[in-house]
Every structure is written in C-alpha cells, then in structure tokens.
Short mmCIF file of C-alpha atoms in Angstrom, two decimals:
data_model
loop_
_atom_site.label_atom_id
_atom_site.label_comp_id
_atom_site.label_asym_id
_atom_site.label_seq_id
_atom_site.Cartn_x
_atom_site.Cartn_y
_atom_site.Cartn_z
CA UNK A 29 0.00 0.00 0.00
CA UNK A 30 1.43 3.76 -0.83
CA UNK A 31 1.35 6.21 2.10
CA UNK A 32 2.97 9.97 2.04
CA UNK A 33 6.22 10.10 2.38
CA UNK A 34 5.84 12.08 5.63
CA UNK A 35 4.52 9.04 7.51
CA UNK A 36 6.64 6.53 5.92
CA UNK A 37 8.56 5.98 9.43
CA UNK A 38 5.76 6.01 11.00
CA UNK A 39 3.90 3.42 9.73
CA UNK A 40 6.23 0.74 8.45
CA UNK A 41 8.17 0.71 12.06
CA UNK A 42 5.21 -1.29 13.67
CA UNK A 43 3.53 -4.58 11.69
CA UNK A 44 1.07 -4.34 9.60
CA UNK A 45 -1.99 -5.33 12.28
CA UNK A 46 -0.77 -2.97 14.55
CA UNK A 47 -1.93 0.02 11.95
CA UNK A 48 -4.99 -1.42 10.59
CA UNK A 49 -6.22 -3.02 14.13
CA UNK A 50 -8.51 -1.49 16.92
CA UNK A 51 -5.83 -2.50 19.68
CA UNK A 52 -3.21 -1.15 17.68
CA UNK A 53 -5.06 2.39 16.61
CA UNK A 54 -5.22 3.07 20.12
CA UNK A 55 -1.72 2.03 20.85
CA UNK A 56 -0.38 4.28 18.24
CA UNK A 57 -2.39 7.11 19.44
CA UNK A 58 -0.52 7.35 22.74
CA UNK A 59 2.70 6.44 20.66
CA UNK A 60 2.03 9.69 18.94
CA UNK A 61 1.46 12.16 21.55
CA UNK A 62 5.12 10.63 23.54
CA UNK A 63 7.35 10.66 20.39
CA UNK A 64 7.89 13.12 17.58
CA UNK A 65 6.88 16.97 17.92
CA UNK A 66 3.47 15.72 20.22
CA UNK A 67 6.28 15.26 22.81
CA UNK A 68 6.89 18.48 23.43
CA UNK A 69 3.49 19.72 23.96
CA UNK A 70 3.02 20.93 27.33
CA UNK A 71 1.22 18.33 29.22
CA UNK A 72 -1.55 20.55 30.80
CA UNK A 73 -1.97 21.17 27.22
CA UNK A 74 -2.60 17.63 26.04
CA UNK A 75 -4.79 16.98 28.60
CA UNK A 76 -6.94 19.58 27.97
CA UNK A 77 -7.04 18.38 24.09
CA UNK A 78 -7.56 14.82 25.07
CA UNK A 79 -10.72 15.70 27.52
CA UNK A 80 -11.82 17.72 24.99
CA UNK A 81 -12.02 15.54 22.20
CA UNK A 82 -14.65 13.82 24.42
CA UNK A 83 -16.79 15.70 23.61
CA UNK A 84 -20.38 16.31 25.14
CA UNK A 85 -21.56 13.06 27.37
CA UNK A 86 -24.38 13.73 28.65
CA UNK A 87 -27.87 12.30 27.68
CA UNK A 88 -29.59 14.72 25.93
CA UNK A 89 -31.22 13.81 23.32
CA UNK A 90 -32.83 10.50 24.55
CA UNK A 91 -33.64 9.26 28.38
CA UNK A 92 -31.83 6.45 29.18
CA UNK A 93 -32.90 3.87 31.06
CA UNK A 94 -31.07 3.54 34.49
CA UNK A 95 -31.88 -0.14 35.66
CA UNK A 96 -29.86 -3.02 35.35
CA UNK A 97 -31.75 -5.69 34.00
CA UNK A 98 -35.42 -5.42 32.94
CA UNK A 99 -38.44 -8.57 31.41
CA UNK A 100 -39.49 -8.31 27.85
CA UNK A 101 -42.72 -9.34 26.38
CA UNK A 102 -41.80 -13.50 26.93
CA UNK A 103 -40.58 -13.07 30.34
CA UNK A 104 -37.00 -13.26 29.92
CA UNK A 105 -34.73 -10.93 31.59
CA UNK A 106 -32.19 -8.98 30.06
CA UNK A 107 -29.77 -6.64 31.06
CA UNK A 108 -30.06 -3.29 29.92
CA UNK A 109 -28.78 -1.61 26.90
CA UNK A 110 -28.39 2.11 26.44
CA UNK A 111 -26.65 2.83 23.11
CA UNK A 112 -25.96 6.39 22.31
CA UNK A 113 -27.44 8.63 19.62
CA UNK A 114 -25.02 9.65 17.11
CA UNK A 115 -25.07 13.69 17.05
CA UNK A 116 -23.19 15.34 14.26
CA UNK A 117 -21.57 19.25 15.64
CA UNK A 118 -21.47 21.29 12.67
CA UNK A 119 -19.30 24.58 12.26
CA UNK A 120 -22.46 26.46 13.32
CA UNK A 121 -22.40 24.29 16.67
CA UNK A 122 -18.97 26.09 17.29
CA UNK A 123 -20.28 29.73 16.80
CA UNK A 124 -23.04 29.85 19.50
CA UNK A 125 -24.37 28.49 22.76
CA UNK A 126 -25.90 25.26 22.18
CA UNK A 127 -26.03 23.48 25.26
CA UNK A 128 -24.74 20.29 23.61
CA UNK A 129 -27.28 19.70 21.40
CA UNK A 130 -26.05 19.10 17.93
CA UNK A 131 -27.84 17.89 14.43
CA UNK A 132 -29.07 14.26 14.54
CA UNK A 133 -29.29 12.09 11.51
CA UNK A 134 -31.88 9.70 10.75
CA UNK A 135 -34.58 8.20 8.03
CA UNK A 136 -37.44 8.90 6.93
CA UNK A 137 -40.80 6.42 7.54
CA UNK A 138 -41.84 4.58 4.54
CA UNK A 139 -45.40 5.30 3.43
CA UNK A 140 -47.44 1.63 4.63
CA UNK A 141 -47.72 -0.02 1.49
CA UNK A 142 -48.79 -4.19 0.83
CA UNK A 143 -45.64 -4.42 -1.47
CA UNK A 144 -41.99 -4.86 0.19
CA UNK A 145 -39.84 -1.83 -0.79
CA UNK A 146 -36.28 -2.18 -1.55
CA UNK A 147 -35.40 1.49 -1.66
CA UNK A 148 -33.71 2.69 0.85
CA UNK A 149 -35.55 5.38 3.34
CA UNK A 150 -34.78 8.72 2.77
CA UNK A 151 -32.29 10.50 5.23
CA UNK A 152 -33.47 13.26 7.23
CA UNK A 153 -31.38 15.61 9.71
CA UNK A 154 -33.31 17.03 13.22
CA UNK A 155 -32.02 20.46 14.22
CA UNK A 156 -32.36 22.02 17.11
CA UNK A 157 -34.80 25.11 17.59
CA UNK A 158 -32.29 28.13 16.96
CA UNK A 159 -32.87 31.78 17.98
CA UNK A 160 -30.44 34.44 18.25
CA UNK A 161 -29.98 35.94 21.97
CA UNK A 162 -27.46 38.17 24.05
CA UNK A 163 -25.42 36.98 26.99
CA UNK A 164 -23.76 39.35 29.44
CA UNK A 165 -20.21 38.32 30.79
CA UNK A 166 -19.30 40.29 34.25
CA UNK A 167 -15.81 39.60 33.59
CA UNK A 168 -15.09 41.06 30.07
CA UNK A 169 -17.93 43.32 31.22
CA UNK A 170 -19.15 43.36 27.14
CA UNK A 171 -22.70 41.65 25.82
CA UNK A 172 -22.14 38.50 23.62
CA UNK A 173 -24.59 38.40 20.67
CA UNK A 174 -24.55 34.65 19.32
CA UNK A 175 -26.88 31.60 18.20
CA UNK A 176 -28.11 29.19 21.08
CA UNK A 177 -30.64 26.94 22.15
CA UNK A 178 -33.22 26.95 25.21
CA UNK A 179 -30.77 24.24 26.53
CA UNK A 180 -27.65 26.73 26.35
CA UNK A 181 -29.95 29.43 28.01
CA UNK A 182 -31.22 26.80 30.94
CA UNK A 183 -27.80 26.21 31.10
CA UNK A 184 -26.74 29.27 31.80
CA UNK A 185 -29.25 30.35 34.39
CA UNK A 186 -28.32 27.22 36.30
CA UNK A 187 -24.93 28.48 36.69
CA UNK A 188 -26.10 31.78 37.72
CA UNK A 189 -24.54 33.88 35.17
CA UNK A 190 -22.60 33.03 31.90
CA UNK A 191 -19.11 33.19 33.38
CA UNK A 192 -19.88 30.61 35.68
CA UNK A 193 -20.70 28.58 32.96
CA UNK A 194 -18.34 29.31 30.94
CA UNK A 195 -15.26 28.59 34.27
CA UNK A 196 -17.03 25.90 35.87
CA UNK A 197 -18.27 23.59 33.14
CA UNK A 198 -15.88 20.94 31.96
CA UNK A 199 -14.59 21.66 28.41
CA UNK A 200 -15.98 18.42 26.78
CA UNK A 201 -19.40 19.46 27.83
CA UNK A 202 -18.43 23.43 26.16
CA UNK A 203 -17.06 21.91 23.32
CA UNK A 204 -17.46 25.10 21.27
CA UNK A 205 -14.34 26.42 20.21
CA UNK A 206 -16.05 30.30 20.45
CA UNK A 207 -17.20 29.67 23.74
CA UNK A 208 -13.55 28.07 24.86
CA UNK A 209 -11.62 31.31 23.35
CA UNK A 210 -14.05 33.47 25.71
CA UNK A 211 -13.04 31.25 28.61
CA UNK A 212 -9.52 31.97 27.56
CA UNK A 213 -10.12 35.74 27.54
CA UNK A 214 -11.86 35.18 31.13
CA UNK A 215 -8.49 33.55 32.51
CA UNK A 216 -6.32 35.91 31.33
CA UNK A 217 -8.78 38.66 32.10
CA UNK A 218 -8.81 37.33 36.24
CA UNK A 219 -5.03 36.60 35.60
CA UNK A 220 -4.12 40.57 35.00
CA UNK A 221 -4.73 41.87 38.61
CA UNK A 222 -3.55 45.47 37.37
CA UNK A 223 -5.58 46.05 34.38
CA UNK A 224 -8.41 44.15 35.26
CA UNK A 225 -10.98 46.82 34.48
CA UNK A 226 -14.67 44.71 34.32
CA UNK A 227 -16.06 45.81 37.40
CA UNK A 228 -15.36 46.63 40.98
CA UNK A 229 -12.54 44.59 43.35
CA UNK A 230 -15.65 42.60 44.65
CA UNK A 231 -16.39 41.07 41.35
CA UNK A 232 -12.85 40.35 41.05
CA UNK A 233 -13.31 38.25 44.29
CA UNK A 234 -15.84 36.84 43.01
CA UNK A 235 -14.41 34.52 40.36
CA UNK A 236 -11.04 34.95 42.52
CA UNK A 237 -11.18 30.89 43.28
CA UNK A 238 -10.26 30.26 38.74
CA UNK A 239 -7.42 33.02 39.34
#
C-alpha cells in the first residue's frame, strides 16, 4: 500500500496489524502524543485536548434507562442496553451556545404499502430550535450576541450567570471552540490583577477561586 512520504517511518516501524487493528489504533495514538513533535506539547496542554475531544456526554437527546436488567414481552430478563445517539456538531455548533445539542441524523418512515420496498428510506437531519440571543459576561464586562438553544440558556441560568458557565463547566461538555476562546479571555482577564478593568474589586473576588 502507498502512504505519504511524511509518515513513511511512521507506519512501516510497527507490523502491519498494529496500523490497521482497533488495539493497535489506540496504541499508536498514545505512541504519537510521547514521540515526535506531540512530545513536546506541554502536558496541561494535552490533557486539555484529550478531555476535549470527548466531547459532550451527557444524555440529551434520549432518556436512558437507568436499571440493570429489565423482562421483555416472553418473560426473559435482560440486562439493559443504552446505546448512544449519534449527534453530528457542525461549524455552526462552534459559533453559539448550544447546550450540547447538535444535528441528529436519521430516516425517513416509509409510506405503509402491501408491497416490500427495496429502496432505501430517505435521510433526514433534526435540528435544534435556533434563535439568536445576548449573553452578558461580568468579567469582560461586554454583551455577547450569538446563536443558542433553550438548553444553552437553561444552562446558563443554572450556573447563575454566563461566566460561571463558561469557568465551571468541563470543556468536553463546552465543546465550542467560540465559547472556549471566551473562557480563555476570562483567565487571562482574572489573571491581570492590574488592568483588570470589568467591574469593581468585589467582582474580582468573586471569580477569585479560577485566578
């Protein structure tokens, strides 16, 4: 098989299984981030990218069920399976305050007909209901005009303010990469003592526990 040039030493220094098998995918993932240019990466750094790349866990777009084992119809008893949905995140996903929701993919219902059909169902994409809002952030003391969802809102008022939100939610549950640059600003905004200009000391305090 041809590969680039550039991962020529890569890939023909372990067998053959060890690229093309599950075991050896993820064995060649940590291999990558402790050799090479990876290496160097800072580690809080590549921690942060690998909980990231998580992404969102939560259930939020079905209810799963939390026992064990449950009967079916015949009386047998089964343990209990609760497979994920896949959601796709799209580039809009990245530009607002969704929550975690994100664009699931699925078929269309055939019309009930006598006849078997062997075409397959049409595909069909569910989107989330989308409005345009404002959010205020205390700390860069600015309003934030961006796309969300109710989720992203409830979210929000949960947390009693968007930069609580923003500091206190795990990354893989933010996920956006517009909402992770504004958490950036927020550190280094709490981080300049001097300058810090979006409110009084007391609001300082406030947040003085992600300093």
């Amino acid at each position: 098989m041809a590969v680039a040039k550039a991962i020529e030493p890569f890939v023909y220094k372990h067998p053959r299984w060890v690229t093309y098998s599950s075991l050896g995918s993820k064995y060649l993932g940590v291999y990558g981030w402790n050799n090479g240019i990876k290496k160097n990466i800072p580690r809080h750094y590549t921690a942060f990218y690998m909980q990231w790349k998580v992404g969102p866990q939560e259930h939020i777009h079905h209810r799963p069920n939390k026992a064990n084992f449950e009967m079916d119809e015949w009386g047998e008893i089964a343990p209990v399976q609760n497979p994920r949905i896949y959601v796709v995140y799209p580039d809009q996903f990245h530009e607002g305050l969704w929550g975690g929701e994100g664009v699931i993919k699925g078929l269309r219902a055939r019309p009930e007909s006598r006849h078997r059909s062997f075409v397959p169902p049409q595909p069909k994409f569910y989107w989330p209901k989308l409005f345009r809002g404002v959010v205020y952030s205390e700390i860069l003391d600015k309003y934030i005009d961006m796309v969300m969802t109710k989720r992203g809102m409830t979210l929000v008022d949960e947390a009693f303010g968007f930069d609580n939100y923003i500091l206190k939610t795990p990354v893989n549950e933010i996920y956006a990469w517009k909402l992770l640059k504004l958490k950036r600003e927020m550190l280094l905004k709490l981080a300049d003592k001097e300058n810090f200009f979006g409110g009084t000391s007391s609001e300082r305090e406030k947040y003085g526990e992600f300093c």
